[in-house]
Amino acid sequence: MEEKTIVEKLTADFERIFGTEAEGVFFAPGRVNLIGEHTDYNGGHVFPCALTIGTYAAAKKRSDRIIRFASLNIRGGQITEISLDDPTLALDGSDPGPGRGADDWTNYPKGVIWAFAKSGHKIPCGFDILYYGTIPAGSGLSSSASLEVLTGLVLRELFNLDGVRQVDLAINGQKAENVYVGMNCGIMDQFASAMGKAGHAIFLDTNTLEYKYAPLDLKGMKIVITNSCVKHKLVDSGYNTRREECETALDTLKGVVGGLGSLGELTPEKFDGIADVLSETIAKRAKHAVYENARTIDALKALGQDAVEHFGNLMNESHTSLRDDFEVSCPEIDFLVDMAWKIPGVLGSRITGGGFGGCTVSIVKDEAIATFKETLTKAYKEKFSLTPEFYVIDAGEGAHRIC
Ligand code: ADP
Ligand code: MG
């Protein structure tokens, strides 16, 4: 659906559902990470770009203290209502307690409202908000981050919250997901959604939040996302376990390297010299984090020199490492990547996102895209009785107001 059509539908549905006209329409994109996976909570670098698919919202302030949430993606836009004074929102500065979980989708926007209040922004009255997302569910392209960043944008715009920078939308979004929802994600997804720039990837140092935009003009090639259409149970628990394993590695290595702040501070050479203090599994996890960070730094250079072939090789190495050392892949994804590697005109292919299903990202020459889609579709169907979905993507703009 074209953006114009989406905006028309969203505003019409807003009126139907809430019985009043929306005062603005907003958008925040999903993201794909080109390389630098599971490095964002290890103080390393990531290299994502924002997509042109994401989440839209129409919203309007109310004169009372009620917030009404609805999403066209959930139960036909059924309304969930909460008062700003509801203790579960914890807007009085009290501790919201342990995460409320991802099973109720309104915990994402509620978490953002909580995070804004926590950082000192007053929400003076309630509002009505209707969401509509165009990111395929379960694809791992970060619909949750786009929902959070978008909610922050809506708060800033509706209530003229001075001093809320674009990067604060990302920071508050992550805080909402970490504390309020209880998913211990890094900053990458929210950062890409808030800070994306059309035609560019973002090279981000997650330790300092320093970043650089890298032009993504792949001449004669495209970035193709392949959705495996599987999502394994481990997505959230596996993610949190990997995080803990990386923390264990860091704690142990601190005993060897004084003042070590994160795994991202280690070069592969330095790491290899001290890795034997770690148990086998923990060493594998830490090795991925350290080497992946080095690959990501290398990838920025490669892109700058138009060395896309080298960039592709780094993506392939990234996959091998995520499969064997970090162990966050799955048979379906490994199969799609293996197949892709065999197709002439594919420069690189790897799992992207949190893992245990979701999508692969590949760089494919224009003339090979049709073969790529046909070959993968046929082989994947035969092996897993599943049909993969393909998105040939453009790097899109970060969160913004549409009208
Ligand atoms: P992703 O990789 O897409 O971020 P997550 O499991 O982290 O996957 O987040 C998906 C969850 O985010 C959904 O289950 C839902 O609760 C919420 N969500 C995302 N987009 C929407 C939307 N448009 N409307 C309502 N909830 C949404
Ligand atoms: Mg998510």
PDB file of C-alpha atoms in Angstrom, residues 115-306:
ATOM      1  CA  ALA A 115      10.015   6.401  30.244  1.00  0.00           C
ATOM      2  CA  PHE A 116       9.152   9.972  29.233  1.00  0.00           C
ATOM      3  CA  ALA A 117       7.712  10.727  32.665  1.00  0.00           C
ATOM      4  CA  LYS A 118      10.766   9.138  34.261  1.00  0.00           C
ATOM      5  CA  SER A 119      13.070  11.470  32.318  1.00  0.00           C
ATOM      6  CA  GLY A 120      11.101  14.469  33.547  1.00  0.00           C
ATOM      7  CA  HIS A 121       8.576  15.121  30.772  1.00  0.00           C
ATOM      8  CA  LYS A 122       5.100  15.970  31.926  1.00  0.00           C
ATOM      9  CA  ILE A 123       2.202  14.485  29.995  1.00  0.00           C
ATOM     10  CA  PRO A 124      -0.511  17.060  30.804  1.00  0.00           C
ATOM     11  CA  CYS A 125      -3.580  15.207  29.485  1.00  0.00           C
ATOM     12  CA  GLY A 126      -4.755  12.020  27.819  1.00  0.00           C
ATOM     13  CA  PHE A 127      -4.963  11.255  24.105  1.00  0.00           C
ATOM     14  CA  ASP A 128      -6.410   8.862  21.539  1.00  0.00           C
ATOM     15  CA  ILE A 129      -3.987   6.976  19.318  1.00  0.00           C
ATOM     16  CA  LEU A 130      -4.483   4.517  16.471  1.00  0.00           C
ATOM     17  CA  TYR A 131      -1.532   2.499  15.117  1.00  0.00           C
ATOM     18  CA  TYR A 132      -1.054   0.617  11.891  1.00  0.00           C
ATOM     19  CA  GLY A 133       2.104  -1.365  11.122  1.00  0.00           C
ATOM     20  CA  THR A 134       3.375  -2.580   7.747  1.00  0.00           C
ATOM     21  CA  ILE A 135       6.198  -4.781   9.079  1.00  0.00           C
ATOM     22  CA  PRO A 136       5.355  -8.475   8.678  1.00  0.00           C
ATOM     23  CA  ALA A 137       4.720  -9.963  12.136  1.00  0.00           C
ATOM     24  CA  GLY A 138       7.487 -12.208  13.435  1.00  0.00           C
ATOM     25  CA  SER A 139       9.989 -11.159  10.765  1.00  0.00           C
ATOM     26  CA  GLY A 140      12.457  -9.670  13.234  1.00  0.00           C
ATOM     27  CA  LEU A 141      12.536  -6.318  11.446  1.00  0.00           C
ATOM     28  CA  SER A 142      11.827  -4.543  14.713  1.00  0.00           C
ATOM     29  CA  SER A 143       8.192  -3.636  14.770  1.00  0.00           C
ATOM     30  CA  SER A 144       8.479  -3.207  18.544  1.00  0.00           C
ATOM     31  CA  ALA A 145      11.203  -0.556  18.279  1.00  0.00           C
ATOM     32  CA  SER A 146       9.232   1.296  15.605  1.00  0.00           C
ATOM     33  CA  LEU A 147       6.165   1.215  17.877  1.00  0.00           C
ATOM     34  CA  GLU A 148       8.185   2.657  20.765  1.00  0.00           C
ATOM     35  CA  VAL A 149      10.006   5.338  18.780  1.00  0.00           C
ATOM     36  CA  LEU A 150       6.743   6.326  17.119  1.00  0.00           C
ATOM     37  CA  THR A 151       4.972   6.665  20.468  1.00  0.00           C
ATOM     38  CA  GLY A 152       7.776   8.921  21.701  1.00  0.00           C
ATOM     39  CA  LEU A 153       7.483  11.045  18.572  1.00  0.00           C
ATOM     40  CA  VAL A 154       3.728  11.371  19.067  1.00  0.00           C
ATOM     41  CA  LEU A 155       4.221  12.467  22.704  1.00  0.00           C
ATOM     42  CA  ARG A 156       6.806  15.055  21.670  1.00  0.00           C
ATOM     43  CA  GLU A 157       4.627  16.455  18.885  1.00  0.00           C
ATOM     44  CA  LEU A 158       1.257  16.411  20.680  1.00  0.00           C
ATOM     45  CA  PHE A 159       2.584  17.988  23.854  1.00  0.00           C
ATOM     46  CA  ASN A 160       5.371  20.156  22.409  1.00  0.00           C
ATOM     47  CA  LEU A 161       7.918  18.556  24.693  1.00  0.00           C
ATOM     48  CA  ASP A 162      10.899  20.859  24.393  1.00  0.00           C
ATOM     49  CA  GLY A 163      14.349  19.398  24.471  1.00  0.00           C
ATOM     50  CA  VAL A 164      13.354  15.913  23.301  1.00  0.00           C
ATOM     51  CA  ARG A 165      15.968  15.196  20.632  1.00  0.00           C
ATOM     52  CA  GLN A 166      15.526  12.564  17.971  1.00  0.00           C
ATOM     53  CA  VAL A 167      18.047  10.358  19.784  1.00  0.00           C
ATOM     54  CA  ASP A 168      15.964  10.626  22.979  1.00  0.00           C
ATOM     55  CA  LEU A 169      13.147   8.858  21.140  1.00  0.00           C
ATOM     56  CA  ALA A 170      15.534   5.921  20.776  1.00  0.00           C
ATOM     57  CA  ILE A 171      16.827   6.056  24.344  1.00  0.00           C
ATOM     58  CA  ASN A 172      13.347   6.245  25.879  1.00  0.00           C
ATOM     59  CA  GLY A 173      12.132   3.491  23.551  1.00  0.00           C
ATOM     60  CA  GLN A 174      14.886   1.161  24.688  1.00  0.00           C
ATOM     61  CA  LYS A 175      14.217   2.029  28.329  1.00  0.00           C
ATOM     62  CA  ALA A 176      10.539   1.193  27.824  1.00  0.00           C
ATOM     63  CA  GLU A 177      11.358  -2.190  26.316  1.00  0.00           C
ATOM     64  CA  ASN A 178      14.058  -3.030  28.886  1.00  0.00           C
ATOM     65  CA  VAL A 179      12.303  -1.962  32.065  1.00  0.00           C
ATOM     66  CA  TYR A 180       8.588  -1.794  31.370  1.00  0.00           C
ATOM     67  CA  VAL A 181       8.180  -4.673  28.904  1.00  0.00           C
ATOM     68  CA  GLY A 182      11.102  -6.656  30.339  1.00  0.00           C
ATOM     69  CA  MET A 183      12.966  -7.434  27.111  1.00  0.00           C
ATOM     70  CA  ASN A 184      16.644  -6.701  27.554  1.00  0.00           C
ATOM     71  CA  CYS A 185      17.392  -5.381  24.037  1.00  0.00           C
ATOM     72  CA  GLY A 186      20.292  -3.111  23.076  1.00  0.00           C
ATOM     73  CA  ILE A 187      19.957   0.348  21.509  1.00  0.00           C
ATOM     74  CA  MET A 188      20.346  -0.594  17.834  1.00  0.00           C
ATOM     75  CA  ASP A 189      16.730  -1.090  16.795  1.00  0.00           C
ATOM     76  CA  GLN A 190      15.406   2.078  18.370  1.00  0.00           C
ATOM     77  CA  PHE A 191      18.409   4.087  17.190  1.00  0.00           C
ATOM     78  CA  ALA A 192      17.937   3.012  13.577  1.00  0.00           C
ATOM     79  CA  SER A 193      14.218   3.736  13.742  1.00  0.00           C
ATOM     80  CA  ALA A 194      14.711   7.209  15.196  1.00  0.00           C
ATOM     81  CA  MET A 195      17.875   8.274  13.363  1.00  0.00           C
ATOM     82  CA  GLY A 196      17.620   6.575   9.946  1.00  0.00           C
ATOM     83  CA  LYS A 197      18.474   8.519   6.818  1.00  0.00           C
ATOM     84  CA  ALA A 198      17.185   7.700   3.334  1.00  0.00           C
ATOM     85  CA  GLY A 199      19.816   6.061   1.148  1.00  0.00           C
ATOM     86  CA  HIS A 200      22.201   5.552   4.060  1.00  0.00           C
ATOM     87  CA  ALA A 201      23.199   2.949   6.603  1.00  0.00           C
ATOM     88  CA  ILE A 202      24.132   4.034  10.128  1.00  0.00           C
ATOM     89  CA  PHE A 203      27.483   3.053  11.573  1.00  0.00           C
ATOM     90  CA  LEU A 204      26.888   3.308  15.307  1.00  0.00           C
ATOM     91  CA  ASP A 205      29.236   2.949  18.248  1.00  0.00           C
ATOM     92  CA  THR A 206      26.835   1.618  20.872  1.00  0.00           C
ATOM     93  CA  ASN A 207      29.245   2.513  23.657  1.00  0.00           C
ATOM     94  CA  THR A 208      29.248   6.254  22.985  1.00  0.00           C
ATOM     95  CA  LEU A 209      26.250   6.604  20.600  1.00  0.00           C
ATOM     96  CA  GLU A 210      28.578   8.330  18.144  1.00  0.00           C
ATOM     97  CA  TYR A 211      27.428   7.572  14.637  1.00  0.00           C
ATOM     98  CA  LYS A 212      28.177   8.126  11.011  1.00  0.00           C
ATOM     99  CA  TYR A 213      25.902   7.879   7.973  1.00  0.00           C
ATOM    100  CA  ALA A 214      27.367   5.729   5.187  1.00  0.00           C
ATOM    101  CA  PRO A 215      25.902   6.163   1.684  1.00  0.00           C
ATOM    102  CA  LEU A 216      24.378   2.905   0.478  1.00  0.00           C
ATOM    103  CA  ASP A 217      24.685   3.284  -3.262  1.00  0.00           C
ATOM    104  CA  LEU A 218      25.328  -0.278  -4.272  1.00  0.00           C
ATOM    105  CA  LYS A 219      25.742   0.094  -7.999  1.00  0.00           C
ATOM    106  CA  GLY A 220      23.961  -2.701  -9.844  1.00  0.00           C
ATOM    107  CA  MET A 221      23.047  -4.512  -6.612  1.00  0.00           C
ATOM    108  CA  LYS A 222      20.236  -4.584  -4.098  1.00  0.00           C
ATOM    109  CA  ILE A 223      19.758  -5.478  -0.478  1.00  0.00           C
ATOM    110  CA  VAL A 224      17.273  -8.324  -0.318  1.00  0.00           C
ATOM    111  CA  ILE A 225      15.610  -9.473   2.891  1.00  0.00           C
ATOM    112  CA  THR A 226      14.337 -13.043   2.914  1.00  0.00           C
ATOM    113  CA  ASN A 227      11.735 -13.851   5.535  1.00  0.00           C
ATOM    114  CA  SER A 228      11.994 -17.466   6.657  1.00  0.00           C
ATOM    115  CA  CYS A 229       8.481 -17.118   8.091  1.00  0.00           C
ATOM    116  CA  VAL A 230       9.528 -19.041  11.186  1.00  0.00           C
ATOM    117  CA  LYS A 231       9.874 -17.726  14.684  1.00  0.00           C
ATOM    118  CA  HIS A 232      11.149 -20.168  17.263  1.00  0.00           C
ATOM    119  CA  LYS A 233      10.157 -20.094  20.914  1.00  0.00           C
ATOM    120  CA  LEU A 234      13.693 -19.161  21.931  1.00  0.00           C
ATOM    121  CA  VAL A 235      13.508 -15.621  20.498  1.00  0.00           C
ATOM    122  CA  ASP A 236      13.148 -13.798  23.819  1.00  0.00           C
ATOM    123  CA  SER A 237      14.596 -16.312  26.293  1.00  0.00           C
ATOM    124  CA  GLY A 238      17.537 -17.131  24.001  1.00  0.00           C
ATOM    125  CA  TYR A 239      18.272 -13.454  23.580  1.00  0.00           C
ATOM    126  CA  ASN A 240      18.280 -12.787  27.300  1.00  0.00           C
ATOM    127  CA  THR A 241      20.471 -15.876  27.885  1.00  0.00           C
ATOM    128  CA  ARG A 242      23.058 -14.680  25.328  1.00  0.00           C
ATOM    129  CA  ARG A 243      23.111 -11.345  27.051  1.00  0.00           C
ATOM    130  CA  GLU A 244      23.797 -12.963  30.393  1.00  0.00           C
ATOM    131  CA  GLU A 245      26.535 -15.135  28.861  1.00  0.00           C
ATOM    132  CA  CYS A 246      28.234 -12.035  27.453  1.00  0.00           C
ATOM    133  CA  GLU A 247      28.023 -10.385  30.867  1.00  0.00           C
ATOM    134  CA  THR A 248      29.623 -13.451  32.444  1.00  0.00           C
ATOM    135  CA  ALA A 249      32.438 -13.256  29.883  1.00  0.00           C
ATOM    136  CA  LEU A 250      32.975  -9.571  30.599  1.00  0.00           C
ATOM    137  CA  ASP A 251      33.026 -10.103  34.377  1.00  0.00           C
ATOM    138  CA  THR A 252      35.658 -12.825  34.056  1.00  0.00           C
ATOM    139  CA  LEU A 253      37.788 -10.877  31.569  1.00  0.00           C
ATOM    140  CA  LYS A 254      37.726  -7.826  33.858  1.00  0.00           C
ATOM    141  CA  GLY A 255      39.861  -9.896  36.203  1.00  0.00           C
ATOM    142  CA  VAL A 256      42.507 -10.135  33.470  1.00  0.00           C
ATOM    143  CA  VAL A 257      42.224  -6.716  31.813  1.00  0.00           C
ATOM    144  CA  GLY A 258      41.957  -3.960  34.406  1.00  0.00           C
ATOM    145  CA  GLY A 259      39.355  -1.297  33.610  1.00  0.00           C
ATOM    146  CA  LEU A 260      37.699  -3.283  30.827  1.00  0.00           C
ATOM    147  CA  GLY A 261      34.295  -1.690  30.229  1.00  0.00           C
ATOM    148  CA  SER A 262      32.840  -3.867  27.481  1.00  0.00           C
ATOM    149  CA  LEU A 263      33.701  -6.702  25.107  1.00  0.00           C
ATOM    150  CA  GLY A 264      33.613  -4.137  22.314  1.00  0.00           C
ATOM    151  CA  GLU A 265      36.867  -2.641  23.659  1.00  0.00           C
ATOM    152  CA  LEU A 266      38.820  -5.812  22.827  1.00  0.00           C
ATOM    153  CA  THR A 267      40.529  -6.477  19.498  1.00  0.00           C
ATOM    154  CA  PRO A 268      40.489 -10.085  18.231  1.00  0.00           C
ATOM    155  CA  GLU A 269      44.247 -10.348  18.951  1.00  0.00           C
ATOM    156  CA  LYS A 270      43.865  -9.138  22.510  1.00  0.00           C
ATOM    157  CA  PHE A 271      40.891 -11.442  23.052  1.00  0.00           C
ATOM    158  CA  ASP A 272      42.697 -14.515  21.689  1.00  0.00           C
ATOM    159  CA  GLY A 273      45.496 -13.888  24.177  1.00  0.00           C
ATOM    160  CA  ILE A 274      43.181 -14.020  27.201  1.00  0.00           C
ATOM    161  CA  ALA A 275      40.263 -16.224  26.095  1.00  0.00           C
ATOM    162  CA  ASP A 276      41.540 -19.316  27.903  1.00  0.00           C
ATOM    163  CA  VAL A 277      40.252 -17.993  31.246  1.00  0.00           C
ATOM    164  CA  LEU A 278      36.700 -18.501  29.935  1.00  0.00           C
ATOM    165  CA  SER A 279      34.748 -21.743  29.886  1.00  0.00           C
ATOM    166  CA  GLU A 280      34.142 -23.187  26.419  1.00  0.00           C
ATOM    167  CA  THR A 281      30.615 -21.901  25.825  1.00  0.00           C
ATOM    168  CA  ILE A 282      31.251 -18.477  27.312  1.00  0.00           C
ATOM    169  CA  ALA A 283      34.426 -18.147  25.205  1.00  0.00           C
ATOM    170  CA  LYS A 284      32.445 -18.872  22.038  1.00  0.00           C
ATOM    171  CA  ARG A 285      29.876 -16.197  22.864  1.00  0.00           C
ATOM    172  CA  ALA A 286      32.543 -13.622  23.676  1.00  0.00           C
ATOM    173  CA  LYS A 287      34.558 -14.512  20.570  1.00  0.00           C
ATOM    174  CA  HIS A 288      31.543 -13.728  18.432  1.00  0.00           C
ATOM    175  CA  ALA A 289      31.024 -10.365  20.115  1.00  0.00           C
ATOM    176  CA  VAL A 290      34.681  -9.353  19.700  1.00  0.00           C
ATOM    177  CA  TYR A 291      35.210 -10.617  16.148  1.00  0.00           C
ATOM    178  CA  GLU A 292      31.832  -9.359  14.959  1.00  0.00           C
ATOM    179  CA  ASN A 293      32.712  -5.899  16.179  1.00  0.00           C
ATOM    180  CA  ALA A 294      35.993  -6.028  14.228  1.00  0.00           C
ATOM    181  CA  ARG A 295      34.126  -7.203  11.126  1.00  0.00           C
ATOM    182  CA  THR A 296      31.685  -4.304  11.446  1.00  0.00           C
ATOM    183  CA  ILE A 297      34.470  -1.727  11.623  1.00  0.00           C
ATOM    184  CA  ASP A 298      36.027  -3.400   8.579  1.00  0.00           C
ATOM    185  CA  ALA A 299      32.660  -3.355   6.786  1.00  0.00           C
ATOM    186  CA  LEU A 300      32.381   0.437   7.067  1.00  0.00           C
ATOM    187  CA  LYS A 301      35.793   0.758   5.405  1.00  0.00           C
ATOM    188  CA  ALA A 302      34.839  -1.720   2.697  1.00  0.00           C
ATOM    189  CA  LEU A 303      31.664   0.198   1.870  1.00  0.00           C
ATOM    190  CA  GLY A 304      33.591   3.473   1.712  1.00  0.00           C
ATOM    191  CA  GLN A 305      36.003   1.937  -0.795  1.00  0.00           C
ATOM    192  CA  ASP A 306      33.213   0.406  -2.899  1.00  0.00           C
TER     193      ASP A 306
END
